[in-house]
GROMACS .gro file of C-alpha atoms in nm:
model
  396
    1UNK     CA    1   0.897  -3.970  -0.014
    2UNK     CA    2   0.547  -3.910  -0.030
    3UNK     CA    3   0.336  -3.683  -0.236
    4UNK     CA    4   0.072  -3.434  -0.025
    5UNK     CA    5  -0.238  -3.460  -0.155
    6UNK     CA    6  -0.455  -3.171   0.042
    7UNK     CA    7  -0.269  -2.885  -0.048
    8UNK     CA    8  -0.418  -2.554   0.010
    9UNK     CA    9  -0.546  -2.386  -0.349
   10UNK     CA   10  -0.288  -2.167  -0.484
   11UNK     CA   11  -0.418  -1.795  -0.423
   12UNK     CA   12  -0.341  -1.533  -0.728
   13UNK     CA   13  -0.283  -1.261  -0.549
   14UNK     CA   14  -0.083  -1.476  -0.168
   15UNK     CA   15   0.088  -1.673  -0.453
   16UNK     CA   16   0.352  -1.755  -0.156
   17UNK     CA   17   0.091  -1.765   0.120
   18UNK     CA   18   0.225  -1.502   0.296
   19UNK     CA   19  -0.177  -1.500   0.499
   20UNK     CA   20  -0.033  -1.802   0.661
   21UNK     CA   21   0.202  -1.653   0.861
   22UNK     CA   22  -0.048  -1.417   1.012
   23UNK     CA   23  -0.258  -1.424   1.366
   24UNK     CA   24  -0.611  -1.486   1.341
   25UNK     CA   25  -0.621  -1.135   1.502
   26UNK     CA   26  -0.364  -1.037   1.201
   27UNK     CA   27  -0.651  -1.086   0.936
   28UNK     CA   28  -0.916  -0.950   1.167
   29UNK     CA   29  -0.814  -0.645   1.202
   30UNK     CA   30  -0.694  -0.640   0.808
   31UNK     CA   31  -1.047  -0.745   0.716
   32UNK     CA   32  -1.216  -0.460   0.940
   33UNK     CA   33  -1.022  -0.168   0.773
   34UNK     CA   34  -1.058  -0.326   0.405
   35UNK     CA   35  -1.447  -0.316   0.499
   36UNK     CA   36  -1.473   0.059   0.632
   37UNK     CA   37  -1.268   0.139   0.270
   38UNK     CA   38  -1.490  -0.067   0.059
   39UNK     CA   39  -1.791   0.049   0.220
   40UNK     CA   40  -1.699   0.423   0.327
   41UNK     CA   41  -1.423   0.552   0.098
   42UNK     CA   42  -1.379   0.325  -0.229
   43UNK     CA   43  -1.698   0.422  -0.394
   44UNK     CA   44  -1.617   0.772  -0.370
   45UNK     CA   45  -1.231   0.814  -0.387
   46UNK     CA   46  -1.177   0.804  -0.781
   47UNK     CA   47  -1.381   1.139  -0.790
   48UNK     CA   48  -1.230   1.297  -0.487
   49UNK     CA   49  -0.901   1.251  -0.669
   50UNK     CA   50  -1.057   1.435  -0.986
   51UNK     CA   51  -1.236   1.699  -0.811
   52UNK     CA   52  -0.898   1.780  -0.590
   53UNK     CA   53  -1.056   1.779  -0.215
   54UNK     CA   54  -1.133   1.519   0.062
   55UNK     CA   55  -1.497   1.606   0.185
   56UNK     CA   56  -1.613   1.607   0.534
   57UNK     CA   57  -1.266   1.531   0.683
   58UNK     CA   58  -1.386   1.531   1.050
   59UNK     CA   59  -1.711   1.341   0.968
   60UNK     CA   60  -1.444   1.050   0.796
   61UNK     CA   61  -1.168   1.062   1.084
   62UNK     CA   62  -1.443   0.997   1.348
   63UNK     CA   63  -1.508   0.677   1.111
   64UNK     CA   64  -1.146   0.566   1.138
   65UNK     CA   65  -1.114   0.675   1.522
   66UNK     CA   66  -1.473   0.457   1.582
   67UNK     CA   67  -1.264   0.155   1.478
   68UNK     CA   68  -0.926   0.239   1.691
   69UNK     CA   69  -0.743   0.343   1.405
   70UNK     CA   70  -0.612   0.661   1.489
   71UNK     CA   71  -0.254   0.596   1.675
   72UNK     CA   72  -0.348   0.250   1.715
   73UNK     CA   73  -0.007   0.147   1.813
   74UNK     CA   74   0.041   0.347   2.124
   75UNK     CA   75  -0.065   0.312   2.432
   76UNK     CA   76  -0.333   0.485   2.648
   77UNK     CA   77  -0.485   0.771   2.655
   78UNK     CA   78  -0.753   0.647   2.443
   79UNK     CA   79  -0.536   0.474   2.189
   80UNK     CA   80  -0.590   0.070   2.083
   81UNK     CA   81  -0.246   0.006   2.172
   82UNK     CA   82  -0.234  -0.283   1.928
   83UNK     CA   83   0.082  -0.430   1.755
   84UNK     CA   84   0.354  -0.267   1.493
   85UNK     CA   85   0.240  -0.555   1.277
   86UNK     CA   86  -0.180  -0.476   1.296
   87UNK     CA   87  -0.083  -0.099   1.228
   88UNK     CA   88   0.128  -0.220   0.958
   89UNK     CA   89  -0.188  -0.429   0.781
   90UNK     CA   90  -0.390  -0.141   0.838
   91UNK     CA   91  -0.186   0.094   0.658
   92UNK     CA   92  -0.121  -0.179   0.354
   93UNK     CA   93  -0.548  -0.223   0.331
   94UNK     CA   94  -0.590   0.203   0.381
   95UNK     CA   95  -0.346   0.286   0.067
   96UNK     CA   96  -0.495  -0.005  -0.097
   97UNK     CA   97  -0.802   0.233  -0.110
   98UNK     CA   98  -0.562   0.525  -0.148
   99UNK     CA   99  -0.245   0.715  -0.056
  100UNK     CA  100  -0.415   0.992   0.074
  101UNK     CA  101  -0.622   0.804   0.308
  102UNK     CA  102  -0.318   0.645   0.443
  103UNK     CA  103  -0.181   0.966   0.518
  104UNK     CA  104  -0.466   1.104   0.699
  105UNK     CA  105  -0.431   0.829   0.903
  106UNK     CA  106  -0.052   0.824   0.903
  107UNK     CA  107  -0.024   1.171   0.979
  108UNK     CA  108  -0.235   1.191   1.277
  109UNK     CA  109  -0.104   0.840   1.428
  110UNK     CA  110   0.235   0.829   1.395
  111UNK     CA  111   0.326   1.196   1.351
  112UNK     CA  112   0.107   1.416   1.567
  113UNK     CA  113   0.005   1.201   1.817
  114UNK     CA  114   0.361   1.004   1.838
  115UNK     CA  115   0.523   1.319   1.901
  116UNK     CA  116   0.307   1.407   2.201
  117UNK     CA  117   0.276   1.020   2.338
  118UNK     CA  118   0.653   1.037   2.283
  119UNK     CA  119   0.757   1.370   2.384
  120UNK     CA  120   0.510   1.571   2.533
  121UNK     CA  121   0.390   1.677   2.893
  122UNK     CA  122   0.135   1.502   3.077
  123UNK     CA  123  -0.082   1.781   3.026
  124UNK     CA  124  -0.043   1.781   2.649
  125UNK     CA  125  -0.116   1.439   2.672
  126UNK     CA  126  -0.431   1.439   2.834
  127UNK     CA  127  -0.537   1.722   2.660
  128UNK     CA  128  -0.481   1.615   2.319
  129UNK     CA  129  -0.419   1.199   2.262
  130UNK     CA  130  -0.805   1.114   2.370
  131UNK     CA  131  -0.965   1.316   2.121
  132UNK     CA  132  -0.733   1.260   1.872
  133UNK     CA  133  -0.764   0.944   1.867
  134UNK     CA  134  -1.160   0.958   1.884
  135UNK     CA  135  -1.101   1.121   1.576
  136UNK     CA  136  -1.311   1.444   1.784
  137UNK     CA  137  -0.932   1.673   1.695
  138UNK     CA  138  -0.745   1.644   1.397
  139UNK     CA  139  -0.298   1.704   1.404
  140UNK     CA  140  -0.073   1.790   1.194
  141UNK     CA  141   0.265   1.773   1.166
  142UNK     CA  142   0.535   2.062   1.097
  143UNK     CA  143   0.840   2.022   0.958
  144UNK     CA  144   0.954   2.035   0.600
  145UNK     CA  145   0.983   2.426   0.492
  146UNK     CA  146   0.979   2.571   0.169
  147UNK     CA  147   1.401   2.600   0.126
  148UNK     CA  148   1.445   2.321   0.412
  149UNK     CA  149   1.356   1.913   0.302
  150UNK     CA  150   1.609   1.704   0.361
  151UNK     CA  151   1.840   1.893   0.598
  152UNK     CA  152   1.587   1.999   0.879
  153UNK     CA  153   1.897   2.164   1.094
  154UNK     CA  154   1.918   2.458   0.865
  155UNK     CA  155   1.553   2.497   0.927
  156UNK     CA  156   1.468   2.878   0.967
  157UNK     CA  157   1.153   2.858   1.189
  158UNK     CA  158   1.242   3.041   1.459
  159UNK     CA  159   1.104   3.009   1.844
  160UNK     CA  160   1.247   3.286   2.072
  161UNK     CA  161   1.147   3.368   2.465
  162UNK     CA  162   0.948   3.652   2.524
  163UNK     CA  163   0.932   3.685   2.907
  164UNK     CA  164   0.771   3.375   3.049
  165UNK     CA  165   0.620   3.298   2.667
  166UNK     CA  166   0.744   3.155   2.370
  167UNK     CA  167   0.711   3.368   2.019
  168UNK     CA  168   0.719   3.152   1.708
  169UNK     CA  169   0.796   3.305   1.370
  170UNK     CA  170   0.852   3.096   1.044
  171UNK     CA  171   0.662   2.861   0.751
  172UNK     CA  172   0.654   2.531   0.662
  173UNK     CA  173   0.496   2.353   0.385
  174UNK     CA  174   0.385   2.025   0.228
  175UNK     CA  175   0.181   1.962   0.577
  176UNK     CA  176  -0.087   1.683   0.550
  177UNK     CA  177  -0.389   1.760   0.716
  178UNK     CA  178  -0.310   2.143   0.790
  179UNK     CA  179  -0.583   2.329   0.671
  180UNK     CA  180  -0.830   2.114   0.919
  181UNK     CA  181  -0.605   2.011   1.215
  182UNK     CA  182  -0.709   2.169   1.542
  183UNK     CA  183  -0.311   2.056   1.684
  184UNK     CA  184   0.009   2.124   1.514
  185UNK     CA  185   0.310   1.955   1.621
  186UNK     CA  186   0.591   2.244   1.525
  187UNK     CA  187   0.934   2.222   1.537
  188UNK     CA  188   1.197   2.514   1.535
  189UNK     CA  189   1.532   2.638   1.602
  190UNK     CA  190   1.582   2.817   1.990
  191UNK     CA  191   1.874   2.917   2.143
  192UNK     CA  192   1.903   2.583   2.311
  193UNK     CA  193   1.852   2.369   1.929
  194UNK     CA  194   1.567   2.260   1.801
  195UNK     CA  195   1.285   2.162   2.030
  196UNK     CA  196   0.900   2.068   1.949
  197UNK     CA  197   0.578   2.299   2.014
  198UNK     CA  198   0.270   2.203   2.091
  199UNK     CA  199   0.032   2.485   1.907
  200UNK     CA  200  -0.341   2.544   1.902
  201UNK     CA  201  -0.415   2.611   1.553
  202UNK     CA  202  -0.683   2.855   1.697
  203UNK     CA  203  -0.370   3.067   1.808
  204UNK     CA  204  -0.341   3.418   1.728
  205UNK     CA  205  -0.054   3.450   1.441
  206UNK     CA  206  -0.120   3.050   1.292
  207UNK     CA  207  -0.269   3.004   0.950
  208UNK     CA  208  -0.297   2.692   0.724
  209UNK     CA  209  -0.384   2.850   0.381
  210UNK     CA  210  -0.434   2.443   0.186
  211UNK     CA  211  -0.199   2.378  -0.134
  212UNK     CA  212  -0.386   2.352  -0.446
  213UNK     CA  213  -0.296   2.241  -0.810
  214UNK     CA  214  -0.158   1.920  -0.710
  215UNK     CA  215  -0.192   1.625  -0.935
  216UNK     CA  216  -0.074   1.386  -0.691
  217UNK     CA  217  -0.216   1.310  -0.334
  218UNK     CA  218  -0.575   1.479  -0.469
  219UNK     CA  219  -0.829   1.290  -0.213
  220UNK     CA  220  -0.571   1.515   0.090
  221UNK     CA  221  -0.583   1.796   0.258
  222UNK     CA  222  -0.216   1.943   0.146
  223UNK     CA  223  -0.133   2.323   0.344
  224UNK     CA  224   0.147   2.543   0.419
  225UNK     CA  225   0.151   2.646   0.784
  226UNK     CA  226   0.216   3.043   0.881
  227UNK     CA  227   0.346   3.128   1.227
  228UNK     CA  228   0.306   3.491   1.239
  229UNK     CA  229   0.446   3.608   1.549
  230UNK     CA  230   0.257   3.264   1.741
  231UNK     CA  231   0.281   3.330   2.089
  232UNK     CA  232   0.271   3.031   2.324
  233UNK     CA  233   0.314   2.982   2.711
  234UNK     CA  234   0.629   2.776   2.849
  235UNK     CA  235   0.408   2.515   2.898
  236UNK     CA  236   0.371   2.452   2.512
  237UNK     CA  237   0.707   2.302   2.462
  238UNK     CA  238   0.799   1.960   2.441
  239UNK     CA  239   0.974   1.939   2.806
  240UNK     CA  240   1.285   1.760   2.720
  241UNK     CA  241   1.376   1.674   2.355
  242UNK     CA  242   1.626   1.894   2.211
  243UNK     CA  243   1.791   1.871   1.864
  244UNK     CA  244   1.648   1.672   1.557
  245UNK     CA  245   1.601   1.343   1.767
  246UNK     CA  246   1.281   1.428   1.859
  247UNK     CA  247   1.144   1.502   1.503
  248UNK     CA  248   1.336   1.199   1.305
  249UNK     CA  249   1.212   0.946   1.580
  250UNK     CA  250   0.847   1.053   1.439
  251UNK     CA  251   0.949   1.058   1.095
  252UNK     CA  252   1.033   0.681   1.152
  253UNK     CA  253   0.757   0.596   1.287
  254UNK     CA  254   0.554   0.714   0.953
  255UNK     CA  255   0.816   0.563   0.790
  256UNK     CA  256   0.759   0.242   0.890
  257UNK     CA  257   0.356   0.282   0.796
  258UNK     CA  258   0.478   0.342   0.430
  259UNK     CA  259   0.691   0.032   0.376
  260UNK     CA  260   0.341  -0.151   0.431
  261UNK     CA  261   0.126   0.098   0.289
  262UNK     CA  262   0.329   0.129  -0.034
  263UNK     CA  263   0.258  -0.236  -0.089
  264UNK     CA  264  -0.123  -0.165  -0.090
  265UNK     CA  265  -0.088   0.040  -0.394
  266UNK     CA  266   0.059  -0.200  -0.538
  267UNK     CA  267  -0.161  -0.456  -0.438
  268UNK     CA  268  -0.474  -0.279  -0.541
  269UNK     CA  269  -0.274  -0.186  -0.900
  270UNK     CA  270  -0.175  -0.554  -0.965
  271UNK     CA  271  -0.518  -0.666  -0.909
  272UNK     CA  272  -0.678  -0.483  -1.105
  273UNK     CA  273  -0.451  -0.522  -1.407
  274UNK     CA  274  -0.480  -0.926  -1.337
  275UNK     CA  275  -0.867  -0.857  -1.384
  276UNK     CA  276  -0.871  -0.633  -1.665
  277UNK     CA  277  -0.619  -0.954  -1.855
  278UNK     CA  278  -0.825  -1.202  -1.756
  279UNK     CA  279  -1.146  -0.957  -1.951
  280UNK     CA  280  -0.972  -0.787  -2.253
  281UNK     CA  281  -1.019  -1.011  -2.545
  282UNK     CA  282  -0.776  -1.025  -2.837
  283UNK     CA  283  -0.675  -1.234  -3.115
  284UNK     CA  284  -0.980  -1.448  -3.019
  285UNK     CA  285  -0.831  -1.494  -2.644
  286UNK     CA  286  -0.802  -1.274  -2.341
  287UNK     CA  287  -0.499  -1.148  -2.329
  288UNK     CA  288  -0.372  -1.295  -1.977
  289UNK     CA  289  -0.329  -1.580  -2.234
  290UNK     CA  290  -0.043  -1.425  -2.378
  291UNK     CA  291   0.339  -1.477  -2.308
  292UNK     CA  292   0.437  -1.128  -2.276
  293UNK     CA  293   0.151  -1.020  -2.038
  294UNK     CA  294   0.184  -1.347  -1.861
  295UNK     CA  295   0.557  -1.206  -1.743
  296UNK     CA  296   0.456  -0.867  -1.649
  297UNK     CA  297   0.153  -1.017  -1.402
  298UNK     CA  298   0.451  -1.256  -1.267
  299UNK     CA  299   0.693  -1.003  -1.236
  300UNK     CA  300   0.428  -0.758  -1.080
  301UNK     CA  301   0.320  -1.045  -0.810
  302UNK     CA  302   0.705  -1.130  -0.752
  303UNK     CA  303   0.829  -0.811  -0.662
  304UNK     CA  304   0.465  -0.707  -0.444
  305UNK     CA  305   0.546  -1.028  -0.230
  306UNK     CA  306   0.899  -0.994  -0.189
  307UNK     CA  307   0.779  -0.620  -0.077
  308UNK     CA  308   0.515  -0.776   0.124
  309UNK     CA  309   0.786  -1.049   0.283
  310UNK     CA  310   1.003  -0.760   0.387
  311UNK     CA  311   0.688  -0.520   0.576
  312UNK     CA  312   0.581  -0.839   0.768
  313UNK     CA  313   0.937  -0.901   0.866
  314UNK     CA  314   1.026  -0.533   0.920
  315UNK     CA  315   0.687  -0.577   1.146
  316UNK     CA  316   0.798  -0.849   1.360
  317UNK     CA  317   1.148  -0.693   1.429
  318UNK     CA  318   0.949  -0.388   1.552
  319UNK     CA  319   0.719  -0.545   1.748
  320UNK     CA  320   1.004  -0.726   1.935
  321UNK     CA  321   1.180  -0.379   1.999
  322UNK     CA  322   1.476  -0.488   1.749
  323UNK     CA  323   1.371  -0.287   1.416
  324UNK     CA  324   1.694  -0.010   1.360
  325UNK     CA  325   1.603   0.312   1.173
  326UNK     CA  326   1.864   0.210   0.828
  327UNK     CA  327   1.599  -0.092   0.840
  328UNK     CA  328   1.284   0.096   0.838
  329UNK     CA  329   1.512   0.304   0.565
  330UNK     CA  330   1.559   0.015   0.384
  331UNK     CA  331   1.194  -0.115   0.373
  332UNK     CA  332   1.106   0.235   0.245
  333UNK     CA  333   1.317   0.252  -0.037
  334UNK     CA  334   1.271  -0.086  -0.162
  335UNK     CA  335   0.932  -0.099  -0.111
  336UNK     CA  336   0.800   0.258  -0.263
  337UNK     CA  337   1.012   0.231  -0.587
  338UNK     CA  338   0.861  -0.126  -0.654
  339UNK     CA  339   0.523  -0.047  -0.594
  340UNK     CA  340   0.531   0.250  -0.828
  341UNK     CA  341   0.712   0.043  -1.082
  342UNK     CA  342   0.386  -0.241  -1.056
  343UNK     CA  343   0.172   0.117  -1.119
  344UNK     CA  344   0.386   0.137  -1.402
  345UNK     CA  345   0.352  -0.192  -1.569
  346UNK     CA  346  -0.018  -0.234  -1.463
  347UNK     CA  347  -0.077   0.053  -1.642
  348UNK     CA  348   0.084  -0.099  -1.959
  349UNK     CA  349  -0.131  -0.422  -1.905
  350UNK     CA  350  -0.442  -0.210  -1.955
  351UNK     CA  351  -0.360   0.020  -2.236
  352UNK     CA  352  -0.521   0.331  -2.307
  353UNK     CA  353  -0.742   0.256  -2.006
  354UNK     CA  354  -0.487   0.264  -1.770
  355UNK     CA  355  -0.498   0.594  -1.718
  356UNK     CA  356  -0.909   0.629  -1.689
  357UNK     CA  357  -0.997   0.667  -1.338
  358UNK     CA  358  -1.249   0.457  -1.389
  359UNK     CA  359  -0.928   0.201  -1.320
  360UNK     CA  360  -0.714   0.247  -0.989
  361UNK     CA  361  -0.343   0.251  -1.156
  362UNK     CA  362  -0.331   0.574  -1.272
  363UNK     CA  363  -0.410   0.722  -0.922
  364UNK     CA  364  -0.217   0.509  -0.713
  365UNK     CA  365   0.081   0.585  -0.984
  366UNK     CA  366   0.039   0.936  -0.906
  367UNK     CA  367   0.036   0.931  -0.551
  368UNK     CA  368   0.335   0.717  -0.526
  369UNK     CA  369   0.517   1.006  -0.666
  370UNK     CA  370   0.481   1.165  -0.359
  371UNK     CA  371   0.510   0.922  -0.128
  372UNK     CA  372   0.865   0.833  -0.315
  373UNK     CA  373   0.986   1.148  -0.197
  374UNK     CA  374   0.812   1.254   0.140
  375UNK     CA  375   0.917   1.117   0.478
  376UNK     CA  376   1.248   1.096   0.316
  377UNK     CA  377   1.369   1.136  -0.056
  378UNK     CA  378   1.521   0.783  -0.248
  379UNK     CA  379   1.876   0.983  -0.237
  380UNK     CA  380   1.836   1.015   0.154
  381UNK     CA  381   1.736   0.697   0.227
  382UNK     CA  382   1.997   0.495  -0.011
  383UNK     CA  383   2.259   0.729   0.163
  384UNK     CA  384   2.138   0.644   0.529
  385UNK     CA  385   2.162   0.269   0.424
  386UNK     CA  386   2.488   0.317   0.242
  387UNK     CA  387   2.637   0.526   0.534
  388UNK     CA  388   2.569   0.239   0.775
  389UNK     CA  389   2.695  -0.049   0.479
  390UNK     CA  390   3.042   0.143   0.469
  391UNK     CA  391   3.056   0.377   0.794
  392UNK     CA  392   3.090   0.685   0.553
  393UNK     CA  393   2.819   0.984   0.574
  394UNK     CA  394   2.841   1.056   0.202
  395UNK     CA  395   2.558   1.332   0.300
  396UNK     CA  396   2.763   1.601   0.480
   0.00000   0.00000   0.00000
């Protein structure tokens, strides 16, 4: 048996070479979002997280729709129609920068526009998918309601016919990109279940008043959404969809963006505590040198590439029309919970600094508090795997 001699160098951060098993297109399209961040968004993101606001949103989406980013996996009207697995890197390298960026992105892409490329009209196609994803209109996404998370069948947003119209009356809340979006995708309860509303958000009766006094998801545009007597013509509703398929078929789809995102958090967290132990000098030595630290940065690395392993693979499955919901709900849970755990021990790694925002950690760590719990809690999606593990709904 012989011994290779050319190996490939061992890279800190790919300590399994997971960049092997990726398309030259893979890494080109990786390496063109890490560039807009570093160039466009890094820089500046530490202080839009401290100062609480995202600055010229439209001016930034057109950035990210220049590129094909906005609902880059779906076809037509404008969109890149690339793979599960490119949207997938894209998402990993935007949350690398930050969670909130991701969301913009994830929001509009798999949310917004997915629910019209998915379930709208023709009409609400044409009218809506090119600009959005030009980045020229901005969506939003309404679901979630102040009493109504996790069980969006009691949801009390109401949609009743009026004559030939339809007369929308409710609120929702925790709605990325509200406040700016010129689209919201609404969903409500009618007389024949829940169905999906396209609605102007220059509509008499529609207000987006934006959530402040958050200390998570800063650098995003956060809002409530007000439907005030919102009167829209027939031709506003989603034709077909009825019930909660329509809305949990988007929710996967942002889903799925997450179990890669998460891992750029994480990534961005473990590097810089590798850095920062490679730098701090004690007892005469940096303290990388040490045992103790040593395991953490091991342990950290471990668990991002085993979270890594699963996105890619999660990827693949989707991109051969294979990947099952419990999957994506799998990938989500594991994935979010480790990557806020490497927050957590990074943060150890660099002391007192750790939580300086002159340092990443502390503001991915913050975000992924959030995205722990939106697009589906850790309780919902452990029960959605454990209900198809045992065949019992332990839910209702």
């Amino acid at each position: 048996m012989s011994t290779p001699t050319n190996l490939p160098p061992f890279a800190p951060l790919d300590p399994a070479g997971i960049d092997d098993l990726l398309t030259e297109d893979e890494r080109a399209v990786r390496a063109t979002v890490r560039q807009l961040c570093a160039d466009r968004i890094d820089p500046y993101v530490a202080d839009w997280f401290e100062q609480g606001y995202l600055p010229d949103v439209r001016g930034l989406a057109k950035e990210l729709g220049s590129i094909g980013l906005l609902g880059m996996h779906l076809e037509g009207y404008g969109c890149a129609g690339m793979s599960a697995t490119h949207y997938g890197l894209a998402c990993l390298e935007l949350e690398a920068t930050d969670s909130g960026i991701r969301s913009l992105v994830s929001v509009q892409g798999s949310l917004a526009m997915f629910a019209i490329w998915r379930w709208g009209s023709e009409e609400h196609k044409t009218e809506w998918l090119p600009r959005m994803a030009a980045g020229d209109a901005i969506g939003c996404f309404g679901l979630t309601e102040p009493d109504v998370g996790s069980d969006p069948g009691n949801m009390r947003t109401r949609a009743r016919r009026d004559g030939s119209d339809w007369v929308l009356d409710g609120r929702k809340m925790w709605i990325t990109n509200g406040t700016v979006a010129d689209v919201a995708v609404v969903w409500a309860q009618t007389d024949e279940g829940v169905r999906g509303f396209v609605v102007p958000t220059t509509t008499p009766g529609f207000s987006a008043p934006e959530i402040k006094h958050k200390q998570s998801l800063r650098a995003s545009v956060t809002s409530e959404l007000v439907l005030d007597g919102v009167r829209l013509p027939e031709s506003a509703a989603f034709p077909e969809v009825r019930g909660l398929k329509g809305p949990l078929s988007c929710l996967n789809e942002a889903r799925y963006g997450i179990v890669w995102g998460a891992m750029g958090a994480a990534r961005s967290s473990l590097e810089a505590a590798l850095d920062y132990a490679n730098q701090r000098i004690q007892f005469g030595k940096p303290i990388s040198a040490f045992q103790l630290t040593q395991q953490k940065l091991v342990d950290m690395n471990l668990e991002y590439t085993k979270g890594l392993l699963l996105a890619l693979h999660l990827g693949r499955r989707k991109d051969a029309g294979t990947l099952r919901p419990e999957q994506v709900s799998l990938g989500k849970l594991n994935n979010v919970r480790e990557a806020l755990e490497i927050c957590r021990t990074a943060r150890t790694v660099l002391g007192a600094n750790g939580i300086s925002l002159e340092y990443p950690v502390i503001r991915h760590a913050n975000n992924l508090e959030s995205v722990l719990t939106y697009e589906g809690t850790v309780e919902m999606h452990t029960l959605v795997v454990g209900q198809a593990m045992t065949g019992h709904p332990a839910f209702r």
